[in-house]
Amino acid sequence: MGNMVIEPLGETALLIQFGEKIDEGVNRQVQAAVSLLEASPFPGFVECIPSFAAVAVYYDPFRLDRSPGEGTAFEHVRSLVQNRLKQIGVHAERKRDVIDIPVCYGGEHGPDLAYVAELNGLDEAEVVSIHSGRDYLVYALGFAPGFPYLGGMPASISAPRKGTPRLSIPAGSVGIAGTQTGIYPLDTPGGWQIIGRTPLALFRPGQDPPVLLNSGQYIRFRPIGVSEYDRLAGERG
Amino acid sequence: MSIEVLKPGLLVTVQDLGRTGYGKYGLGRSGAMDGFAHRVANWLVGNAESEAALEVTWSGFSVRFRQSMLVSITGADLSPESGGTPVPMWRPVWFRQGSELAFKRPVSGCRAYVAVAGGVDSPQVLGSRSTHLRAGIGGLNGRALQAGDVLHNKDSGRFGSPAASSRDFAEHVFFRAARWSAAPRPGYIRGNQAVRVTRGRQYDDFRAADLRRFFEDSYRVKPESDRMGYRLSGPRLELRTPREYLSEGVADGTVQVPADGQPIILMADRQTLGGYPKIAQVVSADLPKVAQLSPGDAIRFREVSLDEAEQLYLARERGLRRLKTMIDVRLEGMFGC
């Protein structure tokens, strides 16, 4: 379990922290912890939410199965969590699950591609090739429903956020902010530099689970042309 | 049975206890901001606490009951009236077929709850009827109510159709209210609240002088506060050493501090993860107090230990169960079942 730290997040949740940096090995522990906790929920367990290097565990103190004088609810849940995570180091490494994300780069779908290229002394094709040339781990979903926190974008295509955020960025837009890249699941205002757009829906409230991607998976961006974008977007309806 | 929305008011949404289990997908809980008032409203019309009700923000909302209906209004006093007569709150009320209910002006608090016998019907989305405005799901097509919307209850509720009792309505009488009430003038709904908090995860990272002022001074609720969060203005809170934190799980009532040093209390429509340092955590028992604050209201923080916060939570739940038992006894007395 290494340097696992468990701290309260108020009286209805606790945080299990596995590290302090964005690291694939640390995040694998996070994903493994979620699997172990969900596999054997304790009485009063509500849900758990993974992030880069931590898991938040939510519980209802009134529904815990504990006897009076046993200590605090937090101590009770901490010991349940510790018991469940004893095996965390011994599980087999998960198969690498890579999800294909078709992206139409540049043009009307990626109005900031030229800016990102110019800023980094590259041409547009080089930015596309670098951006789509590696896999990205989905560390966590958050910020908006289905939004993947991705790690590992090469610094050679980084770009600062826009000084004035756009009022509306269409769902599916692929953006860059600093050395982060991400995909907007909903139409929202935002300040990321938009380099392309995927026709896939990341948030799917009619399905359960309601998302395209899951944390712990890898994604690979695949450049597509406008006609394939239109065809895939049309299939979605 | 159906209810027609005449005026949409500032913001009225369908809410139940919220949506759990989808936080790992980035979808937050939503649900009633004042969970206390929401649960009591349901109990007063014989519903399970998990039924959906209307969350009415401030004023301007009005409806017409197309059939006679058993209704309760709890939470903020937003001057509910019917035919020019004030409608008593925190009790069962029969509205006559064709009668109207209007919320005229806020007297105390910010959010009222309207429950109808049987519960407000709307499609369940991912296990809940709660409206999540940002995600555009739940309630009525994921949006706030509009004039002309027609709401239905799922069924006529535990006590059957109250239509029979409408024969008792004298002319020009639009509603009949029970003489008893569940929680007259609840003390938690007023301005200048002391809200109890435990220490946040990054409490010790803040400057000692700022921590003192956080508890000694008061903050004001900014106008841009909403169902996502209460934005406060007051003494600036700074870290001892500026640093970045990895985004991690937050909770209802998490008090986070962005770089401008002005705290934000995260509420029902919050994001699931947050990267700002957390200075404090509002105890669950005091979240309804926060939910009832309006822009311009003052708020003060008082520290309690984690142990006290747990005791407050358990005491609140035990108190609510006693209240439900009392309401059930009264309802059974009225309906003879």
XYZ file of C-alpha atoms in Angstrom:
574
model
C 0.000 0.000 0.000
C 3.069 2.202 0.126
C 2.378 5.747 1.172
C -1.416 5.577 1.230
C -2.813 8.414 3.354
C -6.454 8.474 4.490
C -7.961 11.778 5.642
C -11.512 12.943 6.348
C -13.411 15.001 3.790
C -15.989 16.243 6.264
C -18.105 13.756 8.223
C -19.602 12.014 5.182
C -16.542 11.215 3.086
C -12.844 10.451 3.232
C -9.984 10.742 0.788
C -7.440 8.028 0.133
C -4.339 9.650 -1.274
C -1.812 7.521 -3.140
C 0.626 10.203 -4.182
C 1.098 13.869 -4.949
C 1.854 13.877 -8.630
C 0.397 12.900 -11.977
C 1.864 9.467 -12.479
C 0.541 6.437 -14.333
C 1.652 4.013 -11.634
C -0.055 6.030 -8.900
C -3.217 6.271 -11.009
C -3.218 2.492 -11.520
C -3.422 2.161 -7.729
C -6.307 4.647 -7.743
C -8.233 2.619 -10.328
C -7.477 -0.629 -8.500
C -8.751 0.882 -5.236
C -12.047 1.866 -6.883
C -12.489 -1.681 -8.211
C -11.787 -3.212 -4.805
C -14.131 -0.831 -2.958
C -16.964 -1.266 -5.453
C -16.532 -5.052 -5.393
C -17.352 -5.181 -1.683
C -19.394 -2.141 -0.647
C -19.817 -1.816 3.128
C -23.137 -0.876 4.783
C -23.502 2.900 4.436
C -21.243 3.097 1.358
C -22.591 5.654 -1.145
C -20.008 5.875 -3.933
C -16.364 6.483 -4.635
C -14.807 8.946 -7.048
C -11.289 8.569 -8.434
C -9.027 11.466 -9.371
C -5.368 11.723 -10.457
C -3.831 10.374 -7.259
C -6.726 9.921 -4.801
C -10.067 8.221 -4.269
C -12.892 9.961 -2.432
C -15.168 7.533 -0.589
C -18.631 8.843 0.331
C -20.709 7.274 3.094
C -23.782 7.821 5.217
C -22.679 7.886 8.882
C -26.212 6.949 9.951
C -26.206 3.720 7.962
C -22.815 2.358 9.007
C -22.891 -0.995 10.744
C -21.001 -0.181 13.922
C -21.513 -0.524 17.634
C -21.391 2.403 20.069
C -18.011 3.004 21.659
C -16.250 1.708 18.576
C -14.656 5.081 17.833
C -15.678 7.620 15.242
C -17.501 6.886 11.998
C -14.382 8.070 10.173
C -12.191 5.539 12.006
C -14.739 2.818 11.282
C -14.781 3.566 7.532
C -11.006 4.004 7.415
C -10.505 0.522 8.795
C -13.055 -0.944 6.336
C -11.190 0.776 3.502
C -7.787 -0.387 4.739
C -9.042 -3.968 4.914
C -10.363 -3.872 1.380
C -7.184 -2.318 0.007
C -4.801 -4.846 1.575
C -4.571 -6.714 -1.715
C -4.065 -3.593 -3.794
C -0.427 -4.328 -4.618
C -0.956 -7.933 -5.695
C -3.551 -7.615 -8.438
C -2.443 -8.401 -11.960
C -1.691 -5.478 -14.253
C -4.743 -4.596 -16.306
C -4.790 -5.088 -20.024
C -4.188 -1.799 -21.792
C -7.578 -0.682 -23.061
C -7.159 1.856 -25.902
C -10.197 3.772 -27.207
C -10.083 5.238 -30.703
C -11.178 8.890 -30.860
C -11.602 10.154 -34.446
C -10.816 13.880 -34.630
C -11.284 16.321 -37.468
C -8.355 18.709 -36.914
C -8.272 22.347 -37.995
C -10.728 24.216 -40.184
C -14.058 25.176 -38.702
C -13.768 22.374 -36.119
C -10.329 23.464 -34.900
C -10.107 27.253 -35.189
C -6.988 27.502 -32.982
C -4.861 24.868 -34.717
C -2.977 27.508 -36.728
C -2.255 29.515 -33.568
C -0.922 26.466 -31.702
C 1.284 25.610 -34.690
C 2.675 29.107 -35.040
C 3.304 29.442 -31.316
C 5.379 26.254 -31.313
C 7.211 26.914 -34.607
C 5.494 23.993 -36.341
C 3.135 23.594 -39.232
C -0.433 22.370 -38.661
C 0.281 18.844 -39.890
C 3.140 18.518 -37.382
C 0.858 19.551 -34.497
C -1.717 16.971 -35.621
C 0.942 14.313 -35.952
C 2.360 15.012 -32.479
C -1.093 15.284 -30.861
C -2.341 12.028 -32.411
C 0.975 10.224 -32.200
C 0.678 8.776 -28.710
C -1.799 7.293 -26.247
C -3.185 9.306 -23.382
C -4.274 7.822 -20.069
C -7.715 8.891 -18.838
C -6.678 9.678 -15.256
C -10.178 10.637 -14.155
C -13.504 11.994 -15.340
C -14.639 15.308 -13.871
C -15.025 19.032 -14.440
C -18.100 18.175 -16.546
C -19.919 14.855 -17.064
C -17.704 12.605 -19.165
C -14.784 15.075 -19.391
C -11.522 13.097 -19.396
C -8.523 14.419 -17.487
C -5.750 13.261 -19.824
C -2.074 13.129 -19.068
C 1.043 13.105 -21.130
C 0.631 15.661 -23.899
C 4.047 16.562 -25.344
C 5.181 20.056 -24.290
C 6.184 20.729 -27.903
C 2.527 21.549 -28.745
C 1.554 23.347 -25.528
C -0.334 26.646 -25.626
C -1.732 28.981 -22.979
C -5.486 29.391 -22.469
C -7.158 32.150 -24.429
C -7.151 35.543 -22.735
C -10.906 35.822 -23.236
C -12.802 32.535 -23.061
C -15.194 31.732 -25.918
C -18.849 32.002 -24.914
C -19.692 28.637 -26.379
C -17.524 25.741 -27.421
C -19.393 22.908 -29.133
C -19.449 19.468 -27.510
C -16.710 17.200 -28.855
C -14.182 20.000 -29.280
C -10.599 18.916 -28.613
C -8.517 21.563 -26.902
C -5.162 22.411 -25.404
C -4.554 24.375 -22.211
C -0.935 24.574 -21.125
C 0.414 21.041 -21.401
C -3.035 19.517 -20.937
C -5.301 18.269 -23.672
C -8.976 17.415 -23.305
C -12.347 16.994 -24.972
C -15.422 19.093 -24.133
C -18.366 16.762 -23.440
C -21.004 19.538 -23.404
C -21.511 22.851 -25.159
C -19.880 25.187 -22.635
C -17.967 28.444 -22.450
C -14.240 27.817 -22.241
C -10.763 29.169 -22.716
C -8.925 26.203 -24.240
C -7.263 26.467 -27.654
C -9.518 24.373 -29.894
C -7.568 22.296 -32.428
C -10.221 19.826 -33.594
C -13.477 18.087 -32.892
C -14.644 14.508 -32.481
C -18.077 13.438 -33.705
C -18.368 10.992 -30.794
C -20.576 11.867 -27.818
C -18.622 11.698 -24.560
C -21.668 12.200 -22.328
C -24.574 9.851 -23.063
C -27.300 10.403 -20.499
C -29.572 7.862 -22.229
C -27.096 5.069 -21.449
C -25.760 3.573 -18.262
C -22.859 4.145 -17.801
C -23.546 7.552 -19.352
C -20.057 8.107 -20.747
C -17.892 7.021 -23.683
C -14.665 6.850 -21.681
C -13.801 5.400 -18.321
C -10.945 6.377 -16.083
C -8.055 3.958 -16.390
C -8.522 3.570 -20.146
C -6.190 5.017 -22.766
C -7.329 7.012 -25.755
C -5.707 7.571 -29.134
C -6.725 10.474 -31.365
C -7.109 9.463 -35.007
C -7.117 12.270 -37.601
C -10.135 12.155 -39.917
C -11.346 14.391 -42.740
C -14.448 16.525 -42.847
C -16.421 13.943 -44.833
C -15.732 11.177 -42.321
C -16.584 13.601 -39.511
C -19.913 14.377 -41.188
C -20.624 10.706 -41.782
C -19.901 9.737 -38.152
C -21.811 12.739 -36.830
C -24.709 11.758 -39.081
C -24.720 8.184 -37.725
C -25.081 9.651 -34.267
C -28.178 11.512 -35.417
C -53.823 15.026 -11.816
C -51.977 17.948 -13.235
C -50.554 21.346 -12.408
C -50.144 24.118 -14.942
C -47.278 26.585 -14.635
C -48.620 30.129 -15.053
C -45.460 32.111 -14.308
C -42.016 30.501 -14.251
C -40.528 32.731 -11.526
C -36.776 33.181 -11.155
C -35.768 29.501 -11.120
C -37.968 26.507 -10.391
C -36.702 22.970 -10.960
C -37.829 19.421 -10.253
C -35.579 17.915 -7.575
C -35.449 14.741 -5.541
C -32.689 13.562 -3.193
C -30.220 13.514 -6.076
C -28.271 11.138 -8.225
C -25.598 8.986 -6.634
C -23.220 6.501 -8.174
C -22.322 8.604 -11.217
C -19.712 10.826 -9.609
C -16.930 8.712 -11.092
C -18.234 9.699 -14.529
C -18.072 13.384 -13.628
C -21.806 13.679 -13.019
C -22.612 15.260 -9.657
C -25.463 14.633 -7.270
C -27.794 17.585 -7.880
C -30.978 17.149 -5.799
C -32.653 19.512 -3.378
C -30.395 22.261 -2.010
C -32.261 22.208 1.327
C -32.602 18.481 1.890
C -34.357 19.014 5.224
C -37.228 21.069 3.791
C -37.478 18.723 0.793
C -37.825 15.590 2.901
C -40.355 17.145 5.264
C -42.430 18.439 2.319
C -42.712 14.894 0.985
C -43.612 13.394 4.354
C -46.390 15.977 4.833
C -48.271 14.657 1.801
C -47.619 11.011 2.642
C -44.801 10.529 0.134
C -41.544 8.670 0.516
C -38.735 11.183 0.995
C -37.227 10.115 -2.320
C -40.096 11.540 -4.398
C -39.501 14.572 -6.596
C -40.799 17.997 -5.565
C -40.447 21.522 -6.903
C -37.623 23.730 -5.691
C -38.813 27.343 -5.939
C -36.153 30.063 -5.839
C -37.179 33.524 -4.663
C -40.406 34.815 -6.142
C -42.638 35.109 -9.162
C -43.677 31.458 -9.519
C -47.343 30.609 -9.851
C -49.329 27.514 -10.792
C -52.932 26.396 -11.272
C -54.145 23.060 -9.929
C -56.286 21.473 -12.628
C -57.661 18.988 -10.123
C -57.934 19.217 -6.371
C -54.668 18.092 -4.878
C -52.914 17.451 -1.583
C -49.871 19.739 -1.399
C -47.304 20.969 1.122
C -44.984 23.978 1.069
C -41.816 24.036 3.174
C -38.457 25.812 3.250
C -38.174 29.541 2.678
C -41.134 31.825 3.319
C -41.710 33.236 -0.164
C -45.227 34.511 0.694
C -47.273 31.687 -0.843
C -50.792 32.922 -1.586
C -53.937 31.544 -3.146
C -56.720 33.883 -4.205
C -55.104 36.653 -2.179
C -55.007 34.581 1.016
C -51.677 33.500 2.554
C -51.192 29.730 2.432
C -49.792 28.272 5.665
C -46.550 26.359 5.305
C -45.094 23.145 6.789
C -48.461 21.322 6.761
C -50.738 19.428 4.381
C -52.971 21.711 2.297
C -55.793 20.683 -0.070
C -56.059 22.885 -3.072
C -59.387 23.032 -4.768
C -59.672 22.215 -8.458
C -58.835 25.332 -10.468
C -57.192 27.171 -7.578
C -53.894 28.973 -7.987
C -50.755 29.128 -5.870
C -48.394 32.084 -6.223
C -45.121 32.975 -4.523
C -45.230 36.733 -4.061
C -42.021 37.900 -2.395
C -39.219 36.464 -0.257
C -39.747 37.096 3.452
C -37.069 34.798 4.825
C -34.852 32.286 3.101
C -34.239 31.656 -0.565
C -35.730 28.274 -1.569
C -39.187 26.840 -0.961
C -40.292 23.278 -1.722
C -43.667 22.259 -3.086
C -44.527 18.588 -2.747
C -47.669 16.988 -4.178
C -49.227 13.718 -3.045
C -47.814 10.920 -5.198
C -44.722 12.910 -6.145
C -43.962 15.009 -9.223
C -43.693 12.753 -12.248
C -40.856 13.098 -14.723
C -38.668 10.514 -16.414
C -35.962 9.049 -14.224
C -32.576 9.811 -15.712
C -29.778 7.658 -14.269
C -31.824 6.800 -11.219
C -33.102 10.254 -10.341
C -35.641 12.887 -11.373
C -33.380 15.720 -10.234
C -32.756 18.467 -12.754
C -29.059 18.991 -13.516
C -29.111 22.283 -15.406
C -25.532 22.192 -16.669
C -25.767 18.617 -17.949
C -29.274 19.309 -19.258
C -30.804 16.174 -17.749
C -33.592 15.246 -15.341
C -36.755 17.099 -14.392
C -38.500 18.669 -17.372
C -36.044 18.095 -20.245
C -33.148 19.104 -18.029
C -34.319 22.679 -17.705
C -36.092 25.078 -15.372
C -39.881 25.261 -15.521
C -41.455 27.614 -18.074
C -44.886 29.168 -18.377
C -47.288 26.688 -19.949
C -45.498 23.583 -18.635
C -47.880 20.997 -17.258
C -46.693 18.797 -14.417
C -48.318 15.584 -13.308
C -48.115 13.596 -10.144
C -47.116 9.949 -10.465
C -50.321 8.797 -8.760
C -52.761 10.265 -6.282
C -50.606 9.187 -3.352
C -51.091 7.201 -0.182
C -54.432 8.742 0.696
C -56.043 8.383 -2.702
C -57.712 11.129 -4.627
C -58.633 14.025 -2.385
C -61.341 14.932 -4.903
C -63.979 13.698 -2.508
C -63.013 16.311 0.025
C -63.524 19.125 -2.482
C -67.216 19.022 -1.666
C -66.160 20.667 1.585
C -64.852 23.746 -0.188
C -67.178 26.664 0.386
C -67.511 29.162 -2.423
C -64.433 31.402 -2.749
C -62.416 29.037 -0.592
C -59.416 27.905 -2.597
C -57.641 25.686 -0.128
C -57.993 24.013 3.240
C -54.918 23.698 5.444
C -54.370 21.302 8.317
C -54.379 23.048 11.700
C -51.134 21.434 12.771
C -47.715 22.045 11.306
C -44.526 20.032 11.274
C -41.950 22.737 11.888
C -43.402 26.178 12.524
C -40.927 29.010 11.942
C -37.801 26.897 11.649
C -34.891 28.822 13.122
C -32.423 27.824 10.428
C -33.985 30.092 7.824
C -32.807 33.640 8.452
C -29.872 35.839 7.596
C -26.516 36.173 9.339
C -26.039 32.513 10.045
C -23.209 30.914 11.960
C -22.382 27.831 9.940
C -20.411 25.038 11.563
C -17.423 23.639 9.697
C -14.687 21.085 10.177
C -11.170 21.759 8.943
C -10.569 21.192 5.253
C -7.789 19.034 3.856
C -5.520 22.022 3.170
C -6.478 24.020 6.269
C -2.893 24.075 7.537
C -1.621 25.447 4.216
C -3.340 28.797 4.829
C -1.700 31.695 6.648
C -2.461 31.653 10.373
C -3.692 35.257 10.363
C -6.078 34.491 7.492
C -7.444 31.449 9.312
C -8.224 33.650 12.332
C -10.067 36.133 10.163
C -11.943 33.320 8.420
C -13.570 32.494 11.738
C -13.698 35.933 13.359
C -15.049 38.028 10.495
C -18.158 37.460 8.453
C -18.548 36.954 4.709
C -21.243 38.109 2.316
C -23.042 35.982 -0.239
C -22.290 37.294 -3.730
C -25.052 37.678 -6.341
C -23.429 35.113 -8.665
C -24.119 32.339 -6.149
C -26.241 29.530 -7.529
C -26.998 25.827 -7.232
C -23.357 25.044 -8.064
C -21.851 27.088 -5.298
C -22.116 29.975 -2.899
C -19.498 32.590 -3.739
C -18.522 34.698 -0.763
C -16.763 38.011 -0.355
C -14.827 38.988 2.740
C -11.350 38.719 4.212
C -8.916 37.437 1.606
C -7.516 33.983 2.339
C -3.995 33.188 1.207
C -1.754 30.166 1.285
C 1.494 30.374 3.264
C 3.276 29.329 0.076
C 1.482 29.511 -3.258
C 1.239 26.080 -4.835
C -0.894 23.967 -7.142
C -2.939 20.986 -6.032
C -4.073 18.006 -8.045
C -7.819 17.939 -8.618
C -9.450 15.514 -6.215
C -12.883 14.644 -4.832
C -14.914 17.359 -3.137
C -18.185 17.130 -1.221
C -21.349 19.122 -0.661
C -20.308 21.966 1.631
C -16.620 21.897 0.730
C -15.248 25.430 1.160
C -12.579 25.920 -1.499
C -10.456 29.000 -2.076
C -9.431 30.006 -5.623
C -6.478 32.273 -6.295
C -8.523 35.445 -5.622
C -8.713 34.422 -1.955
C -12.519 34.549 -1.830
C -14.091 31.300 -0.612
C -16.732 29.270 -2.470
C -19.051 26.785 -0.735
C -19.782 23.926 -3.133
C -23.453 23.005 -3.375
C -25.778 20.485 -5.084
C -24.878 21.129 -8.748
C -21.136 21.271 -7.990
C -18.410 19.611 -9.997
C -17.264 16.236 -8.745
C -13.552 17.105 -8.576
C -11.884 20.321 -7.477
C -8.330 21.578 -7.637
C -8.517 24.554 -5.287
C -7.301 24.236 -1.707
C -10.044 23.294 0.735
C -10.034 25.425 3.857
C -13.110 23.982 5.526
C -16.084 21.665 5.192
C -19.611 22.721 6.200
C -21.231 20.061 8.403
C -24.159 18.315 6.697
C -26.582 19.456 9.360
C -25.907 23.104 8.426
C -26.132 22.783 4.621
C -29.848 23.755 4.661
C -28.842 27.005 6.408
C -26.454 27.792 3.577
C -29.009 26.799 0.920
C -31.430 29.357 2.365
C -28.994 32.294 2.224
C -29.699 34.947 -0.393
C -27.231 37.270 -2.110
C -26.150 39.989 0.299
C -26.749 37.859 3.402
C -23.942 37.540 5.906
C -22.421 34.208 6.871
C -19.990 33.345 9.662
C -18.048 30.152 10.201
C -17.536 28.329 13.471
C -15.169 25.399 13.840
C -16.282 22.073 15.249
C -14.324 18.851 15.559
C -14.919 15.916 13.243
C -16.379 14.050 16.212
C -18.886 16.863 16.840
C -19.776 16.951 13.145
C -20.521 13.230 13.223
C -22.668 13.645 16.348
C -24.565 16.503 14.678
C -25.204 14.310 11.641
C -26.517 11.418 13.716
C -28.640 13.735 15.894
C -30.132 15.344 12.790
C -31.072 11.960 11.303
C -32.592 10.764 14.589
C -34.537 14.029 14.871
C -35.827 13.698 11.313
C -37.030 10.158 11.976
C -38.915 11.361 15.069
C -40.442 14.156 13.011
C -41.541 11.693 10.324
C -43.191 9.475 12.935
C -45.076 12.473 14.335
C -46.192 13.528 10.865
C -47.371 9.993 10.088
C -49.430 9.859 13.280
C -51.071 13.175 12.398
C -51.757 12.115 8.827
C -53.275 8.835 9.958
C -55.478 10.785 12.355
C -56.689 12.988 9.528
C -57.226 10.287 6.956
C -58.260 7.513 9.336
C -55.904 4.930 7.937
